[in-house]
mmCIF file of C-alpha atoms in Angstrom:
data_model
loop_
_atom_site.group_PDB
_atom_site.id
_atom_site.type_symbol
_atom_site.label_atom_id
_atom_site.label_comp_id
_atom_site.label_asym_id
_atom_site.label_seq_id
_atom_site.Cartn_x
_atom_site.Cartn_y
_atom_site.Cartn_z
ATOM 1 C CA MET A 1 25.986 45.140 -36.903
ATOM 2 C CA SER A 2 26.008 43.926 -33.346
ATOM 3 C CA VAL A 3 27.402 45.924 -30.353
ATOM 4 C CA VAL A 4 30.270 43.495 -29.918
ATOM 5 C CA TYR A 5 31.406 44.028 -33.574
ATOM 6 C CA ARG A 6 31.052 47.858 -33.122
ATOM 7 C CA ILE A 7 33.322 47.729 -30.070
ATOM 8 C CA ALA A 8 35.733 45.432 -31.752
ATOM 9 C CA LEU A 9 35.922 47.848 -34.631
ATOM 10 C CA VAL A 10 36.553 50.897 -32.548
ATOM 11 C CA LEU A 11 39.390 49.124 -30.933
ATOM 12 C CA VAL A 12 40.746 47.896 -34.263
ATOM 13 C CA ILE A 13 40.543 51.490 -35.454
ATOM 14 C CA ILE A 14 42.427 52.779 -32.271
ATOM 15 C CA GLY A 15 45.119 50.084 -32.914
ATOM 16 C CA ALA A 16 45.416 51.214 -36.512
ATOM 17 C CA ILE A 17 45.955 54.762 -35.496
ATOM 18 C CA ASN A 18 48.596 53.707 -32.968
ATOM 19 C CA TRP A 19 50.378 51.685 -35.525
ATOM 20 C CA GLY A 20 50.164 54.706 -37.994
ATOM 21 C CA LEU A 21 51.764 56.832 -35.348
ATOM 22 C CA ILE A 22 54.602 54.300 -34.884
ATOM 23 C CA GLY A 23 55.202 53.800 -38.650
ATOM 24 C CA PHE A 24 55.253 57.557 -39.438
ATOM 25 C CA PHE A 25 56.589 59.138 -36.464
ATOM 26 C CA ARG A 26 58.105 56.470 -34.147
ATOM 27 C CA PHE A 27 55.567 57.507 -31.477
ATOM 28 C CA ASP A 28 53.739 54.847 -29.491
ATOM 29 C CA LEU A 29 50.539 56.661 -28.197
ATOM 30 C CA VAL A 30 49.361 53.824 -26.068
ATOM 31 C CA ALA A 31 52.762 53.407 -24.336
ATOM 32 C CA TYR A 32 53.113 57.250 -23.912
ATOM 33 C CA LEU A 33 49.532 57.408 -22.314
ATOM 34 C CA PHE A 34 49.656 54.332 -20.019
ATOM 35 C CA GLY A 35 53.325 54.172 -18.879
ATOM 36 C CA GLY A 36 55.485 52.517 -21.553
ATOM 37 C CA GLN A 37 55.371 49.439 -23.508
ATOM 38 C CA THR A 38 55.865 47.048 -20.596
ATOM 39 C CA ALA A 39 53.325 48.639 -18.197
ATOM 40 C CA VAL A 40 50.455 46.475 -17.319
ATOM 41 C CA LEU A 41 47.779 48.736 -18.618
ATOM 42 C CA SER A 42 49.490 49.170 -21.885
ATOM 43 C CA ARG A 43 49.848 45.409 -22.305
ATOM 44 C CA TRP A 44 46.199 45.053 -21.637
ATOM 45 C CA ILE A 45 45.233 47.705 -24.252
ATOM 46 C CA TYR A 46 47.595 45.947 -26.735
ATOM 47 C CA ALA A 47 45.828 42.603 -25.877
ATOM 48 C CA LEU A 48 42.410 44.057 -26.143
ATOM 49 C CA VAL A 49 43.188 45.561 -29.564
ATOM 50 C CA GLY A 50 44.548 42.104 -30.745
ATOM 51 C CA LEU A 51 41.412 40.388 -29.450
ATOM 52 C CA ALA A 52 39.213 43.062 -31.314
ATOM 53 C CA GLY A 53 41.213 42.125 -34.486
ATOM 54 C CA LEU A 54 40.347 38.586 -34.188
ATOM 55 C CA ILE A 55 36.645 39.344 -33.414
ATOM 56 C CA SER A 56 36.572 41.693 -36.544
ATOM 57 C CA LEU A 57 37.675 39.029 -38.879
ATOM 58 C CA PRO A 58 34.051 37.891 -39.707
ATOM 59 C CA ILE A 59 33.338 41.324 -40.662
ATOM 60 C CA LEU A 60 35.338 40.676 -43.915
ATOM 61 C CA VAL A 61 32.894 38.052 -45.132
ATOM 62 C CA MET A 62 29.630 39.514 -43.725
ATOM 63 C CA ARG A 63 26.904 40.673 -46.004
ATOM 64 C CA PHE A 64 25.689 44.025 -44.916
ATOM 65 C CA ASP A 65 22.964 44.574 -47.669
ATOM 66 C CA GLU A 66 20.749 41.668 -46.518
ATOM 67 C CA ASP A 67 20.383 42.378 -42.724
ATOM 68 C CA GLU A 68 20.638 46.171 -42.347
ATOM 69 C CA ASP A 69 18.365 47.340 -45.080
ATOM 70 C CA LEU A 70 15.327 44.934 -44.238
ATOM 71 C CA VAL A 71 12.774 45.465 -41.582
ATOM 72 C CA PRO A 72 9.745 43.507 -40.832
ATOM 73 C CA ASP A 73 6.414 45.024 -42.458
ATOM 74 C CA HIS A 74 4.809 45.514 -38.952
ATOM 75 C CA ASP A 75 7.488 48.028 -38.247
ATOM 76 C CA LEU A 76 6.558 50.197 -41.310
ATOM 77 C CA ASN A 77 3.620 52.759 -41.186
ATOM 78 C CA TYR A 78 2.083 52.020 -44.557
ATOM 79 C CA ASN A 79 0.376 49.296 -46.479
ATOM 80 C CA HIS A 80 1.031 45.724 -44.988
ATOM 81 C CA ASN A 81 0.425 43.917 -48.337
ATOM 82 C CA HIS A 82 4.145 43.406 -48.896
ATOM 83 C CA ASP A 83 6.461 40.538 -48.472
ATOM 84 C CA GLN A 84 7.649 39.339 -45.207
ATOM 85 C CA HIS A 85 10.372 41.910 -45.343
ATOM 86 C CA THR A 86 10.504 45.381 -47.212
ATOM 87 C CA ARG A 87 13.607 47.493 -48.216
ATOM 88 C CA ILE A 88 13.714 50.482 -45.849
ATOM 89 C CA ASP A 89 14.364 53.007 -48.599
ATOM 90 C CA ARG A 90 12.991 52.057 -51.933
ATOM 91 C CA ASN A 91 13.866 55.355 -53.453
ATOM 92 C CA PRO A 92 17.030 56.820 -51.693
ATOM 93 C CA SER A 93 17.492 60.438 -51.842
ATOM 94 C CA TYR A 94 20.666 61.434 -53.641
ATOM 95 C CA GLY A 95 19.959 65.162 -53.063
ATOM 96 C CA MET A 96 22.679 67.642 -52.506
ATOM 97 C CA GLU A 97 22.835 70.047 -49.608
ATOM 98 C CA PHE A 98 22.464 72.981 -52.011
ATOM 99 C CA GLY A 99 18.889 71.947 -53.066
ATOM 100 C CA ASP A 100 16.526 69.297 -53.893
ATOM 101 C CA GLU A 101 17.477 67.084 -56.734
ATOM 102 C CA ALA A 102 14.856 66.941 -59.651
ATOM 103 C CA ASP A 103 12.537 63.900 -59.741
ATOM 104 C CA PHE A 104 12.737 62.517 -63.280
ATOM 105 C CA THR A 105 10.569 59.419 -62.715
ATOM 106 C CA ALA A 106 7.683 60.874 -64.185
ATOM 107 C CA LEU A 107 9.428 61.993 -67.386
ATOM 108 C CA LYS A 108 8.792 60.061 -70.486
ATOM 109 C CA THR A 109 11.442 58.126 -72.255
ATOM 110 C CA THR A 110 12.946 59.182 -75.522
ATOM 111 C CA ASN A 111 11.100 56.380 -77.330
ATOM 112 C CA GLU A 112 7.856 57.513 -75.889
ATOM 113 C CA LEU A 113 8.415 60.937 -77.055
ATOM 114 C CA LYS A 114 9.309 59.830 -80.676
ATOM 115 C CA GLU A 115 6.180 57.685 -80.715
ATOM 116 C CA GLU A 116 4.135 60.753 -79.596
ATOM 117 C CA LYS A 117 5.747 63.059 -82.203
ATOM 118 C CA LYS A 118 4.911 60.470 -84.869
ATOM 119 C CA ASP A 119 1.310 60.279 -83.729
ATOM 120 C CA THR A 120 0.854 63.976 -83.733
ATOM 121 C CA HIS A 121 2.603 64.268 -87.083
ATOM 122 C CA SER A 122 0.363 61.642 -88.574
ATOM 123 C CA LYS A 123 -2.698 63.159 -86.976
ATOM 124 C CA ASN A 124 -1.815 66.618 -88.441
ATOM 125 C CA LYS A 125 -1.103 64.937 -91.862
ATOM 126 C CA ASN A 126 -4.488 63.448 -91.691
ATOM 127 C CA LYS A 127 -6.339 66.728 -90.836
ATOM 128 C CA ASN A 128 -4.549 68.549 -93.604
ATOM 129 C CA LYS A 129 -5.866 65.843 -96.059
ATOM 130 C CA ASN A 130 -9.214 66.138 -94.822
ATOM 131 C CA LYS A 131 -9.193 69.917 -95.066
ATOM 132 C CA ASN A 132 -7.862 69.703 -98.695
ATOM 133 C CA LYS A 133 -10.757 67.168 -99.651
ATOM 134 C CA LYS A 134 -13.390 69.580 -98.374
#
């Protein structure tokens, strides 16, 4: 997100907080801090918040997942045999603050375990048959 959008978003948040104070408590913080609703400085702040709201409209349709999580390969410190852009975090950490989360990527699936159990069971069966034949 560009700097202009960030500044606009901060002003929109300030305006939203001010409107919340007006709605809940009938208290206009901007007017209180800058000399009333008709004061020049208050009117400038109201105008800036209004412009920030207009500038923030494209944020509604902006796709954040494409631009912010992609970086050119030359910015990464590992193998450069990837596509033009590579995701920053291929394996995000969802760990908790109390400890590391277990890594289950190396575990076998249920089907693999069933197949292994079948294989070992059939091998044991064959061994028992061979022992009985001797």
